[in-house]
């Protein structure tokens, strides 16, 4: 998705913009640009490709300007090019706009504006916004922006600048994230995400939908877009330091984040479990025990890796809480007939809290009267601010596009939620609760100990399989979604075609794929479906598939059944999904490395998909 950075204050703006855009690179982009005001004129610099091209361009530019806007573009309308890169200008060239989102009615608006004499210079939907604001512009930029966006359909996070009001920037948002930064000694910032602000301030204001802001060197005021009324906003202090958003010595953010998982899991359950009594406490849900006991059904909604977390949670919730759980891919959920009401709890799961399909599903659920409790990793993100309550994962910023620590943190939060609901609804014995809590408390150190050994094993395996063209992942029960997740990890960062399958489905088609060249990885913990899984492994071996088994270190049958064996420490059966996902993350990471892929920013992908 696109990245926006804007600043007005006492400091030189160009270094702030370039540093900020660099910290937003993880969002995925294909061109970049910036604009600053100098000696009464707007100076625009844009280029196709990576940010380094813009940096090289700016090395030749001398300016001490203190006001400007920057942007990294992830193309939605019009290919990546300098002409399509932001900022975009109106006809006069005195007004510029940077934008993240989609103007769904841009064709109609463009035709109307052209008929009124506006001349366009790009193929983007964003340029329509510049000319539209120009239409409404008299002597107040903020008022012109407010009037213009009223006729816009779609989503926008906007930064706008006008040379005739050189002491202010205007920001506006609807269904696309925008966060404002404030500095004690003056200086106001806008950005698409928190990391761009961290070198300068941790005091932030999250713009809500249908809000705008006027940023000045010594003040920042938020207004409602509909009537222009001022809005009092809370300043939140972000406890991520800039270092957390750095690689901390790892080659890639993804590897750093894989190794951060013990801490992320610990931070997610910290303060929510009484180790003595095994009691779980989730006050942030904001529901009384009576309300929690009145829930008749749970509906989990998510995309991608977060959907895999939802699939695991279905097994846990139905087993330990005893109520029906539906799981939907958000892009399907929002277009099918939903049978929701106040007795249904809908749980959107999202790392970013900005995924358009998941957000749309949340809004639909609320409209139908369901209670919405989200699980999210980003404080103050749109999904959290529109939920009735949020169970935050505390994974810290996840920069790598392929989700790892956020996924195991989501599983941790969902496991906590299962325990909490089971305790409130008395559907689990105290002994069962204590056993499960004990296993969860032990998990971070168990993973911590195993990570270096697992990395070595998976690096060896990666050497064997980095040239594979296909990969099959098999699992049963709550490890079936982990097979899906392992396959997604591999395909999204190494570009090898990989499929995850319920192991019992093998004979219903996929077994036709098995031959000497087909690597098949099966998750074989000693759980209640182990025997069935082993039968599937035999089916693969009988057809000379290249078998990789991930199983228990105490299972001495593995070696005789498999070409390669990854041995895992024993943990409670319910927690094997959290544990067994880790070798799969390491395997996909190392294979992608060996294949020279861009691990942190895989081609075509974005960290947060804020468009449909
Ligand atoms: C994760 O590895 C993927 N890159 C992607 O599927 C991601 O999980 C999905 O886009 C959902 O994102 P969210 O959790 O921020 O909503």
Coordinates of C-alpha atoms and ligand atoms in Angstrom, one line a residue:
X1 CA 0.0 0.0 0.0
X2 CA 1.1 3.6 -0.4
X3 CA 3.0 5.5 2.2
X4 CA 2.5 9.2 3.1
X5 CA 4.8 11.5 5.1
X6 CA 4.2 15.2 5.8
X7 CA 5.9 17.7 8.1
X8 CA 5.7 21.4 9.0
X9 CA 8.0 22.9 11.7
X10 CA 11.4 24.2 12.5
X11 CA 13.4 21.4 10.9
X12 CA 14.5 20.8 7.3
X13 CA 11.7 18.8 5.7
X14 CA 13.4 16.8 3.0
X15 CA 15.5 14.6 5.3
X16 CA 12.4 14.0 7.4
X17 CA 10.4 12.9 4.4
X18 CA 13.1 10.6 3.0
X19 CA 13.7 8.9 6.3
X20 CA 10.0 8.6 6.9
X21 CA 9.3 7.0 3.5
X22 CA 12.2 4.6 4.1
X23 CA 10.5 3.4 7.3
X24 CA 7.3 2.8 5.3
X25 CA 9.0 0.8 2.5
X26 CA 7.6 -2.4 4.0
X27 CA 4.2 -1.3 2.8
X28 CA 5.2 -2.2 -0.7
X29 CA 5.5 0.5 -3.5
X30 CA 6.7 1.0 -7.0
X31 CA 7.4 4.8 -7.3
X32 CA 8.1 7.7 -5.0
X33 CA 8.0 11.5 -4.8
X34 CA 8.0 14.5 -2.7
X35 CA 7.2 18.2 -2.7
X36 CA 8.4 21.2 -0.6
X37 CA 7.7 24.9 -0.5
X38 CA 10.7 27.1 -1.1
X39 CA 10.7 30.9 -1.8
X40 CA 7.0 30.9 -2.5
X41 CA 7.0 28.0 -5.0
X42 CA 6.2 24.4 -4.8
X43 CA 9.1 22.1 -5.9
X44 CA 8.1 18.6 -6.9
X45 CA 10.5 15.6 -7.4
X46 CA 9.2 12.2 -8.4
X47 CA 10.6 9.0 -9.8
X48 CA 9.7 5.4 -10.7
X49 CA 11.1 2.5 -8.8
X50 CA 12.7 2.4 -5.3
X51 CA 13.2 5.2 -2.9
X52 CA 17.0 5.2 -3.5
X53 CA 16.2 6.8 -6.9
X54 CA 14.4 9.7 -5.2
X55 CA 17.3 10.0 -2.7
X56 CA 19.8 10.3 -5.5
X57 CA 17.6 12.9 -7.2
X58 CA 17.4 14.9 -4.0
X59 CA 21.2 14.8 -3.4
X60 CA 21.4 17.4 -6.2
X61 CA 18.8 19.6 -4.7
X62 CA 19.7 22.4 -2.2
X63 CA 16.8 23.5 0.1
X64 CA 16.2 24.4 3.7
X65 CA 12.4 24.2 3.3
X66 CA 10.4 23.4 6.5
X67 CA 7.2 22.2 4.9
X68 CA 6.5 19.4 2.6
X69 CA 4.8 16.1 1.7
X70 CA 6.3 12.7 0.5
X71 CA 4.7 9.6 -0.9
X72 CA 5.5 6.0 -2.0
X73 CA 3.0 4.7 -4.5
X74 CA 1.6 1.1 -4.8
X75 CA 0.0 1.3 -8.2
X76 CA -3.8 0.8 -8.4
X77 CA -4.7 3.1 -11.4
X78 CA -2.0 3.6 -14.1
X79 CA 1.3 1.8 -14.2
X80 CA 4.3 2.8 -12.1
X81 CA 5.9 5.9 -13.7
X82 CA 7.2 9.3 -12.9
X83 CA 4.0 10.9 -14.3
X84 CA 1.8 8.7 -12.1
X85 CA 3.9 9.1 -9.0
X86 CA 2.6 11.4 -6.3
X87 CA 2.4 14.3 -5.5
X88 CA -0.2 15.3 -8.1
X89 CA -1.0 19.0 -8.9
X90 CA -4.0 21.0 -9.9
X91 CA -3.9 23.0 -13.2
X92 CA -2.2 26.0 -11.6
X93 CA 0.6 23.9 -10.1
X94 CA 0.0 25.8 -6.8
X95 CA -1.7 22.9 -5.1
X96 CA -0.5 19.4 -4.5
X97 CA -1.9 16.2 -3.1
X98 CA -0.6 12.9 -1.9
X99 CA -3.1 10.1 -1.4
X100 CA -3.5 6.5 -0.2
X101 CA -6.7 4.7 -1.1
X102 CA -9.0 4.4 -4.2
X103 CA -11.3 7.0 -5.7
X104 CA -14.0 4.6 -6.9
X105 CA -15.9 7.4 -8.9
X106 CA -12.8 8.9 -10.4
X107 CA -13.8 8.3 -14.0
X108 CA -17.0 10.3 -13.6
X109 CA -15.2 13.1 -11.7
X110 CA -12.4 13.2 -14.3
X111 CA -14.9 13.5 -17.2
X112 CA -16.7 16.3 -15.4
X113 CA -13.5 18.2 -14.5
X114 CA -12.2 17.8 -18.1
X115 CA -15.5 19.2 -19.4
X116 CA -14.9 22.2 -17.1
X117 CA -11.5 22.8 -18.6
X118 CA -9.1 20.9 -16.3
X119 CA -6.1 19.3 -17.9
X120 CA -4.8 16.0 -16.6
X121 CA -1.2 14.8 -16.8
X122 CA -1.5 11.3 -15.3
X123 CA -3.7 8.2 -15.4
X124 CA -4.2 8.1 -11.7
X125 CA -7.4 8.4 -9.7
X126 CA -5.5 10.6 -7.2
X127 CA -5.0 13.5 -9.7
X128 CA -8.8 13.9 -9.7
X129 CA -8.6 15.0 -6.1
X130 CA -6.1 17.8 -6.9
X131 CA -8.4 19.3 -9.6
X132 CA -11.5 18.7 -7.5
X133 CA -10.0 20.7 -4.6
X134 CA -9.0 23.4 -7.1
X135 CA -12.6 23.6 -8.1
X136 CA -13.7 24.5 -4.6
X137 CA -10.6 26.6 -3.7
X138 CA -11.2 30.2 -2.7
X139 CA -9.1 31.4 0.2
X140 CA -9.2 28.5 2.6
X141 CA -7.5 25.2 1.7
X142 CA -9.1 23.2 4.5
X143 CA -12.6 24.3 3.5
X144 CA -11.9 23.4 -0.1
X145 CA -10.6 19.9 0.9
X146 CA -13.7 19.4 3.0
X147 CA -16.0 20.4 0.2
X148 CA -14.2 18.3 -2.4
X149 CA -14.1 15.0 -0.5
X150 CA -17.9 15.2 -0.1
X151 CA -18.3 14.1 -3.7
X152 CA -15.6 11.4 -3.5
X153 CA -16.7 7.7 -3.3
X154 CA -14.1 5.3 -2.1
X155 CA -11.2 5.6 0.3
X156 CA -8.6 8.2 1.0
X157 CA -5.8 9.2 3.3
X158 CA -4.8 12.7 2.0
X159 CA -2.0 15.2 2.4
X160 CA -2.6 18.5 0.7
X161 CA -0.5 21.7 0.4
X162 CA -1.2 25.1 -1.3
X163 CA 1.5 27.7 -1.9
X164 CA -0.9 30.5 -1.0
X165 CA -1.3 29.1 2.5
X166 CA 2.4 28.4 3.1
X167 CA 2.0 27.9 6.9
X168 CA -0.2 24.9 6.9
X169 CA -0.8 21.3 5.6
X170 CA -4.2 19.6 5.5
X171 CA -4.7 16.0 6.2
X172 CA -8.0 14.0 5.7
X173 CA -9.0 10.4 6.0
X174 CA -11.7 8.0 5.1
X175 CA -11.1 4.2 5.2
X176 CA -7.4 4.5 4.8
X177 CA -5.0 5.0 7.7
X178 CA -3.4 8.3 8.7
X179 CA -1.6 9.0 11.9
X180 CA -0.5 12.5 13.1
X181 CA 2.6 13.2 15.1
X182 CA 3.1 16.1 17.6
X183 CA 6.4 17.4 19.0
X184 CA 6.6 19.2 22.3
X185 CA 8.9 21.9 20.9
X186 CA 6.6 22.4 17.9
X187 CA 6.5 20.6 14.6
X188 CA 3.6 18.6 13.2
X189 CA 3.7 15.4 11.2
X190 CA 1.4 13.2 9.2
X191 CA 2.2 9.6 8.1
X192 CA 0.5 6.4 6.9
X193 CA 2.0 4.4 9.8
X194 CA 3.8 4.8 13.1
X195 CA 7.4 3.8 12.2
X196 CA 7.8 7.0 10.0
X197 CA 7.2 9.1 13.1
X198 CA 9.3 7.2 15.7
X199 CA 12.7 9.0 15.0
X200 CA 11.0 12.3 15.9
X201 CA 8.1 11.7 18.2
X202 CA 6.1 9.0 20.0
X203 CA 3.2 11.2 20.7
X204 CA 0.6 10.5 18.1
X205 CA -3.0 11.2 17.2
X206 CA -5.0 8.7 15.1
X207 CA -7.3 10.4 12.6
X208 CA -10.6 8.6 12.5
X209 CA -12.7 8.2 9.4
X210 CA -14.4 11.4 8.2
X211 CA -11.9 13.5 10.1
X212 CA -9.4 16.1 8.8
X213 CA -6.6 18.1 10.4
X214 CA -4.8 21.4 9.8
X215 CA -1.1 21.0 10.7
X216 CA 0.9 24.1 11.5
X217 CA 4.4 24.5 12.9
X218 CA 3.2 25.2 16.4
X219 CA -0.3 23.6 16.4
X220 CA -2.5 20.8 15.1
X221 CA -6.3 20.9 15.1
X222 CA -8.6 18.0 14.0
X223 CA -12.1 18.7 12.5
X224 CA -15.0 16.7 11.4
X225 CA -15.3 16.4 7.6
X226 CA -19.1 16.6 7.5
X227 CA -19.6 19.9 9.4
X228 CA -16.1 21.2 10.0
X229 CA -16.6 21.1 13.8
X230 CA -13.4 20.9 15.8
X231 CA -12.7 17.5 17.4
X232 CA -10.8 17.0 20.7
X233 CA -8.5 14.0 20.1
X234 CA -6.5 12.0 22.6
X235 CA -2.7 12.0 22.2
X236 CA -1.4 8.4 22.5
X237 CA 2.2 7.6 23.3
X238 CA 3.6 4.7 21.3
X239 CA 5.9 2.5 23.4
X240 CA 7.7 1.1 20.4
X241 CA 11.2 2.6 20.2
X242 CA 12.7 3.3 16.8
X243 CA 15.0 0.3 17.3
X244 CA 12.0 -2.1 17.5
X245 CA 11.3 -1.1 14.0
X246 CA 14.8 -1.8 12.9
X247 CA 16.4 -5.1 12.0
X248 CA 18.5 -5.4 15.1
X249 CA 21.4 -7.1 13.3
X250 CA 19.3 -9.7 11.5
X251 CA 19.6 -9.9 7.7
X252 CA 15.9 -9.4 7.2
X253 CA 12.9 -8.2 9.3
X254 CA 11.3 -11.6 8.7
X255 CA 14.1 -13.5 10.4
X256 CA 14.2 -11.0 13.3
X257 CA 10.5 -11.4 13.7
X258 CA 10.7 -15.2 13.7
X259 CA 13.2 -15.0 16.5
X260 CA 11.0 -12.4 18.4
X261 CA 8.2 -14.9 18.7
X262 CA 9.0 -16.1 22.2
X263 CA 8.8 -12.5 23.4
X264 CA 5.8 -11.7 21.3
X265 CA 3.9 -14.7 22.7
X266 CA 5.0 -13.8 26.2
X267 CA 4.0 -10.2 25.8
X268 CA 0.6 -11.2 24.5
X269 CA -0.3 -13.3 27.5
X270 CA 1.5 -11.2 30.1
X271 CA -0.9 -9.7 32.6
X272 CA -3.8 -11.8 31.3
X273 CA -3.1 -15.1 33.2
X274 CA -2.9 -15.8 36.9
X275 CA -0.2 -18.5 37.0
X276 CA -1.3 -19.7 40.4
X277 CA -5.0 -20.2 39.7
X278 CA -4.8 -20.6 35.9
X279 CA -7.5 -18.0 35.6
X280 CA -7.5 -15.9 32.4
X281 CA -8.6 -12.3 32.5
X282 CA -9.6 -10.3 29.4
X283 CA -11.3 -7.1 30.7
X284 CA -10.7 -5.4 27.3
X285 CA -13.6 -7.4 25.8
X286 CA -15.9 -5.2 27.8
X287 CA -18.7 -7.7 28.2
X288 CA -20.3 -9.0 31.4
X289 CA -20.2 -12.7 32.2
X290 CA -23.9 -12.8 31.6
X291 CA -23.4 -11.3 28.1
X292 CA -20.5 -13.8 27.4
X293 CA -22.8 -16.7 28.4
X294 CA -25.5 -15.5 26.1
X295 CA -23.4 -15.8 23.0
X296 CA -24.9 -18.5 20.8
X297 CA -22.4 -18.5 18.0
X298 CA -19.0 -17.1 17.1
X299 CA -18.0 -15.9 13.6
X300 CA -14.3 -15.4 12.8
X301 CA -13.5 -13.2 9.9
X302 CA -10.0 -12.6 8.4
X303 CA -7.7 -12.7 5.4
X304 CA -4.5 -14.7 4.6
X305 CA -2.5 -15.7 7.5
X306 CA -5.0 -14.2 9.9
X307 CA -7.6 -16.5 8.4
X308 CA -5.4 -19.5 9.2
X309 CA -5.3 -18.3 12.8
X310 CA -9.1 -18.2 12.7
X311 CA -9.2 -21.8 11.4
X312 CA -7.1 -23.0 14.3
X313 CA -9.3 -21.2 16.8
X314 CA -12.4 -23.0 15.5
X315 CA -11.0 -26.3 16.7
X316 CA -10.1 -24.8 20.1
X317 CA -13.4 -22.9 20.7
X318 CA -15.7 -25.7 19.6
X319 CA -13.7 -28.2 21.7
X320 CA -13.4 -26.2 24.9
X321 CA -16.3 -23.8 24.8
X322 CA -18.8 -25.9 23.0
X323 CA -20.5 -23.4 20.8
X324 CA -20.6 -23.4 17.0
X325 CA -17.8 -21.4 15.3
X326 CA -18.0 -20.2 11.7
X327 CA -14.8 -19.1 9.9
X328 CA -15.0 -16.8 6.9
X329 CA -12.5 -15.4 4.5
X330 CA -13.4 -11.7 4.8
X331 CA -13.8 -11.1 1.0
X332 CA -16.4 -13.9 1.0
X333 CA -18.0 -12.9 4.3
X334 CA -18.9 -9.5 3.1
X335 CA -20.8 -10.7 0.0
X336 CA -22.7 -13.7 1.2
X337 CA -26.0 -13.6 3.1
X338 CA -25.1 -13.3 6.7
X339 CA -27.3 -14.7 9.5
X340 CA -26.1 -12.5 12.3
X341 CA -27.8 -10.9 15.3
X342 CA -27.0 -9.8 18.8
X343 CA -26.4 -13.4 20.0
X344 CA -23.5 -13.8 17.6
X345 CA -20.0 -12.6 18.4
X346 CA -18.0 -11.6 15.3
X347 CA -14.3 -11.6 15.7
X348 CA -12.3 -9.8 13.0
X349 CA -8.6 -10.9 13.1
X350 CA -6.0 -8.6 11.6
X351 CA -2.4 -7.8 12.2
X352 CA -2.6 -4.3 10.6
X353 CA -6.1 -3.5 11.6
X354 CA -6.5 -1.8 8.1
X355 CA -7.3 -4.7 5.8
X356 CA -10.1 -3.4 3.6
X357 CA -12.1 -6.7 3.4
X358 CA -11.8 -7.4 7.1
X359 CA -12.9 -3.9 7.9
X360 CA -15.8 -4.1 5.6
X361 CA -16.9 -7.4 7.2
X362 CA -16.7 -5.7 10.6
X363 CA -18.9 -2.9 9.5
X364 CA -21.5 -5.3 8.0
X365 CA -21.5 -7.4 11.2
X366 CA -22.1 -4.3 13.3
X367 CA -24.9 -3.2 11.0
X368 CA -26.6 -6.6 11.5
X369 CA -26.4 -6.2 15.3
X370 CA -23.6 -8.6 16.1
X371 CA -21.2 -7.9 18.9
X372 CA -17.7 -7.3 17.4
X373 CA -14.5 -8.1 19.4
X374 CA -11.4 -7.7 17.2
X375 CA -7.9 -9.3 17.6
X376 CA -5.3 -6.9 16.3
X377 CA -1.6 -5.9 16.6
X378 CA -1.8 -2.1 15.9
X379 CA -3.0 0.2 18.6
X380 CA -5.6 2.6 17.4
X381 CA -5.9 1.1 13.9
X382 CA -9.3 1.4 12.2
X383 CA -10.5 -2.1 13.0
X384 CA -9.8 -1.6 16.7
X385 CA -11.5 1.8 16.8
X386 CA -14.6 0.4 15.2
X387 CA -14.9 -2.7 17.3
X388 CA -16.8 -3.0 20.5
X389 CA -13.7 -4.3 22.1
X390 CA -10.2 -5.4 21.1
X391 CA -7.9 -8.1 22.3
X392 CA -4.5 -6.7 21.3
X393 CA -1.7 -8.9 20.3
X394 CA 1.6 -7.4 21.6
X395 CA 3.9 -8.6 18.8
X396 CA 5.4 -5.1 18.3
X397 CA 5.7 -3.8 14.7
X398 CA 5.7 -6.5 12.1
X399 CA 7.6 -5.1 9.2
X400 CA 8.2 -8.2 7.0
X401 CA 5.4 -8.7 4.6
X402 CA 5.1 -12.4 5.5
X403 CA 3.4 -12.5 8.9
X404 CA 5.2 -14.6 11.5
X405 CA 5.2 -13.2 15.1
X406 CA 1.8 -11.6 14.5
X407 CA 0.5 -15.0 13.6
X408 CA 1.7 -16.9 16.7
X409 CA 0.6 -13.9 18.7
X410 CA -2.9 -14.1 17.2
X411 CA -2.9 -17.8 18.1
X412 CA -1.9 -16.9 21.6
X413 CA -4.7 -14.3 21.9
X414 CA -7.2 -16.8 20.5
X415 CA -6.0 -19.5 22.9
X416 CA -6.4 -17.0 25.8
X417 CA -9.9 -16.1 24.5
X418 CA -10.8 -19.8 24.4
X419 CA -9.6 -20.3 28.0
X420 CA -11.4 -17.2 29.2
X421 CA -14.7 -18.1 27.5
X422 CA -14.5 -21.7 28.8
X423 CA -13.8 -20.4 32.3
X424 CA -16.7 -17.9 32.2
X425 CA -19.1 -20.5 30.8
X426 CA -17.7 -23.2 33.0
X427 CA -17.2 -25.5 30.0
X428 CA -13.8 -26.7 31.2
X429 CA -12.6 -28.2 34.5
X430 CA -10.1 -26.3 36.7
X431 CA -7.6 -29.1 36.1
X432 CA -7.9 -28.9 32.3
X433 CA -7.6 -25.1 32.6
X434 CA -4.5 -25.3 34.8
X435 CA -2.9 -27.8 32.4
X436 CA -3.5 -25.7 29.3
X437 CA -2.3 -22.5 31.1
X438 CA 0.8 -24.3 32.3
X439 CA 1.6 -25.4 28.7
X440 CA 1.1 -21.9 27.4
X441 CA 3.3 -20.3 30.1
X442 CA 6.1 -22.8 29.2
X443 CA 5.8 -22.2 25.5
X444 CA 8.0 -19.1 25.1
X445 CA 11.1 -20.6 26.7
X446 CA 10.5 -23.9 24.8
X447 CA 10.5 -22.0 21.5
X448 CA 13.5 -19.9 22.6
X449 CA 15.5 -23.0 23.3
X450 CA 14.6 -24.7 20.0
X451 CA 14.9 -21.8 17.6
X452 CA 18.7 -22.0 16.9
X453 CA 18.6 -25.8 16.4
X454 CA 15.5 -25.6 14.2
X455 CA 17.1 -22.9 12.1
X456 CA 20.1 -25.2 11.4
X457 CA 17.9 -28.1 10.5
X458 CA 15.7 -26.0 8.2
X459 CA 18.8 -24.4 6.6
X460 CA 19.9 -27.9 5.7
X461 CA 16.5 -28.8 4.4
X462 CA 16.4 -25.6 2.4
X463 CA 19.6 -26.6 0.5
X464 CA 17.8 -29.8 -0.5
X465 CA 14.6 -28.2 -1.7
X466 CA 15.3 -24.7 -2.8
X467 CA 15.1 -25.7 -6.4
X468 CA 11.7 -27.5 -6.0
X469 CA 9.0 -26.4 -8.3
X470 CA 6.1 -27.6 -6.1
X471 CA 5.5 -28.4 -2.5
X472 CA 2.7 -30.2 -0.6
X473 CA 2.0 -29.5 3.1
X474 CA -0.3 -31.9 5.0
X475 CA -1.9 -31.6 8.4
X476 CA -4.9 -32.9 10.4
X477 CA -7.1 -31.3 13.0
X478 CA -5.8 -27.9 14.3
X479 CA -2.6 -28.6 12.3
X480 CA -4.4 -28.6 9.0
X481 CA -4.5 -24.7 9.1
X482 CA -0.8 -24.8 9.9
X483 CA -0.2 -26.8 6.7
X484 CA -2.1 -24.0 4.9
X485 CA 0.0 -21.4 6.6
X486 CA 3.3 -23.3 5.8
X487 CA 2.3 -23.4 2.2
X488 CA 1.4 -19.7 2.1
X489 CA 4.7 -18.7 3.7
X490 CA 6.6 -20.7 1.1
X491 CA 4.8 -19.4 -1.9
X492 CA 4.6 -15.8 -0.9
X493 CA 8.3 -15.3 -0.3
X494 CA 10.0 -17.9 -2.5
X495 CA 7.5 -18.0 -5.3
X496 CA 7.5 -21.8 -5.3
X497 CA 4.0 -23.2 -5.9
X498 CA 2.9 -24.8 -2.6
X499 CA -0.4 -26.2 -1.4
X500 CA -1.6 -27.0 2.1
X501 CA -4.1 -29.9 2.4
X502 CA -6.0 -31.7 5.0
X503 CA -4.1 -35.0 5.0
X504 CA -7.2 -37.1 4.8
X505 CA -8.0 -35.3 1.5
X506 CA -4.8 -36.7 -0.2
X507 CA -6.6 -39.7 -1.8
X508 CA -9.4 -37.4 -3.1
X509 CA -7.1 -35.9 -5.8
X510 CA -3.8 -34.5 -4.7
X511 CA -2.2 -37.9 -4.5
X512 CA -2.0 -37.8 -8.3
X513 CA 0.7 -35.2 -7.8
X514 CA 3.0 -37.6 -5.9
X515 CA 6.1 -38.7 -7.6
X516 CA 9.9 -38.7 -6.9
X517 CA 10.1 -35.0 -7.4
X518 CA 7.3 -34.0 -5.1
X519 CA 8.3 -32.8 -1.7
X520 CA 5.6 -33.6 0.9
X521 CA 5.9 -32.1 4.4
X522 CA 3.5 -33.5 7.0
X523 CA 2.9 -32.3 10.5
X524 CA 2.8 -35.4 12.7
X525 CA 2.5 -34.5 16.4
X526 CA 1.5 -37.3 18.7
X527 CA -2.1 -36.1 18.9
X528 CA -5.5 -37.7 18.6
X529 CA -5.3 -38.0 14.8
X530 CA -1.6 -39.2 14.7
X531 CA -2.5 -42.7 13.5
X532 CA -4.6 -41.4 10.6
X533 CA -1.8 -39.0 9.6
X534 CA 0.7 -41.8 9.6
X535 CA -1.5 -43.8 7.2
X536 CA -1.4 -40.8 4.8
X537 CA 2.4 -40.7 5.1
X538 CA 2.4 -44.4 4.1
X539 CA 0.3 -43.5 1.0
X540 CA 3.0 -40.9 0.0
X541 CA 5.9 -43.2 0.6
X542 CA 4.2 -45.9 -1.5
X543 CA 4.3 -43.5 -4.4
X544 CA 7.9 -42.5 -3.8
X545 CA 7.1 -39.0 -2.7
X546 CA 10.0 -37.1 -0.9
X547 CA 8.7 -37.2 2.6
X548 CA 9.5 -34.6 5.3
X549 CA 8.0 -35.3 8.7
X550 CA 7.7 -32.8 11.5
X551 CA 7.0 -34.7 14.7
X552 CA 7.8 -35.4 18.3
X553 CA 11.3 -35.9 19.5
X554 CA 10.0 -38.9 21.5
X555 CA 8.5 -40.5 18.4
X556 CA 11.1 -43.1 17.3
X557 CA 9.0 -44.2 14.3
X558 CA 9.6 -41.0 12.4
X559 CA 13.0 -41.9 11.0
X560 CA 11.8 -45.2 9.5
X561 CA 8.9 -43.5 7.7
X562 CA 10.5 -40.4 6.3
X563 CA 13.4 -39.2 4.2
X564 CA 13.8 -36.1 6.4
X565 CA 12.7 -35.7 10.0
X566 CA 12.3 -32.5 12.0
X567 CA 12.0 -33.3 15.7
X568 CA 10.0 -31.0 17.9
X569 CA 9.8 -30.8 21.7
X570 CA 6.7 -32.2 23.3
X571 CA 4.0 -29.7 24.4
X572 CA 0.3 -30.0 25.1
X573 CA -1.5 -31.3 22.0
X574 CA -3.6 -28.1 21.8
X575 CA -0.5 -25.9 21.4
X576 CA 1.3 -27.9 18.6
X577 CA -0.1 -25.5 16.0
X578 CA 1.8 -22.6 17.6
X579 CA 5.0 -24.7 17.9
X580 CA 4.9 -26.5 14.5
X581 CA 4.4 -23.4 12.5
X582 CA 8.0 -22.2 13.4
X583 CA 10.0 -24.7 11.4
X584 CA 7.8 -24.0 8.5
X585 CA 8.5 -20.2 8.8
X586 CA 12.3 -20.9 8.9
X587 CA 12.1 -23.3 6.0
X588 CA 10.3 -20.8 3.7
X589 CA 12.7 -18.0 4.9
X590 CA 15.8 -19.9 4.0
X591 CA 14.5 -21.3 0.7
X592 CA 13.6 -17.7 -0.3
X593 CA 17.1 -16.6 0.7
X594 CA 18.8 -19.3 -1.3
X595 CA 16.6 -18.3 -4.3
X596 CA 17.7 -14.7 -3.9
X597 CA 14.1 -13.4 -3.3
X598 CA 13.3 -10.1 -1.7
X599 CA 12.3 -11.8 1.6
X600 CA 10.9 -8.7 3.4
X601 CA 9.2 -7.2 0.4
X602 CA 8.1 -10.0 -1.9
X603 CA 7.0 -9.1 -5.4
X604 CA 3.4 -8.0 -5.9
X605 CA 2.7 -8.1 -2.2
X606 CA 1.9 -5.4 0.3
X607 CA 2.0 -5.6 4.1
X608 CA -1.4 -4.1 4.6
X609 CA -4.0 -4.6 1.8
X610 CA -6.1 -1.5 2.4
X611 CA -7.9 -1.8 -1.0
X612 CA -10.5 -4.4 -2.1
Ligands
LIG1 C1 0.7 -12.9 5.7 O1 1.9 -13.7 5.5 C2 0.2 -12.4 4.4 N1 1.2 -11.5 3.9 C3 -1.2 -11.9 4.3 O2 -1.9 -13.0 3.9 C4 -1.9 -11.2 5.5 O3 -2.0 -12.2 6.5 C5 -3.3 -10.7 5.1 O4 -3.1 -9.8 4.1 C6 -4.1 -10.2 6.3 O5 -3.5 -9.0 6.8 P1 -3.9 -8.5 8.3 O6 -3.7 -9.6 9.2 O7 -3.1 -7.2 8.5 O8 -5.4 -8.2 8.1

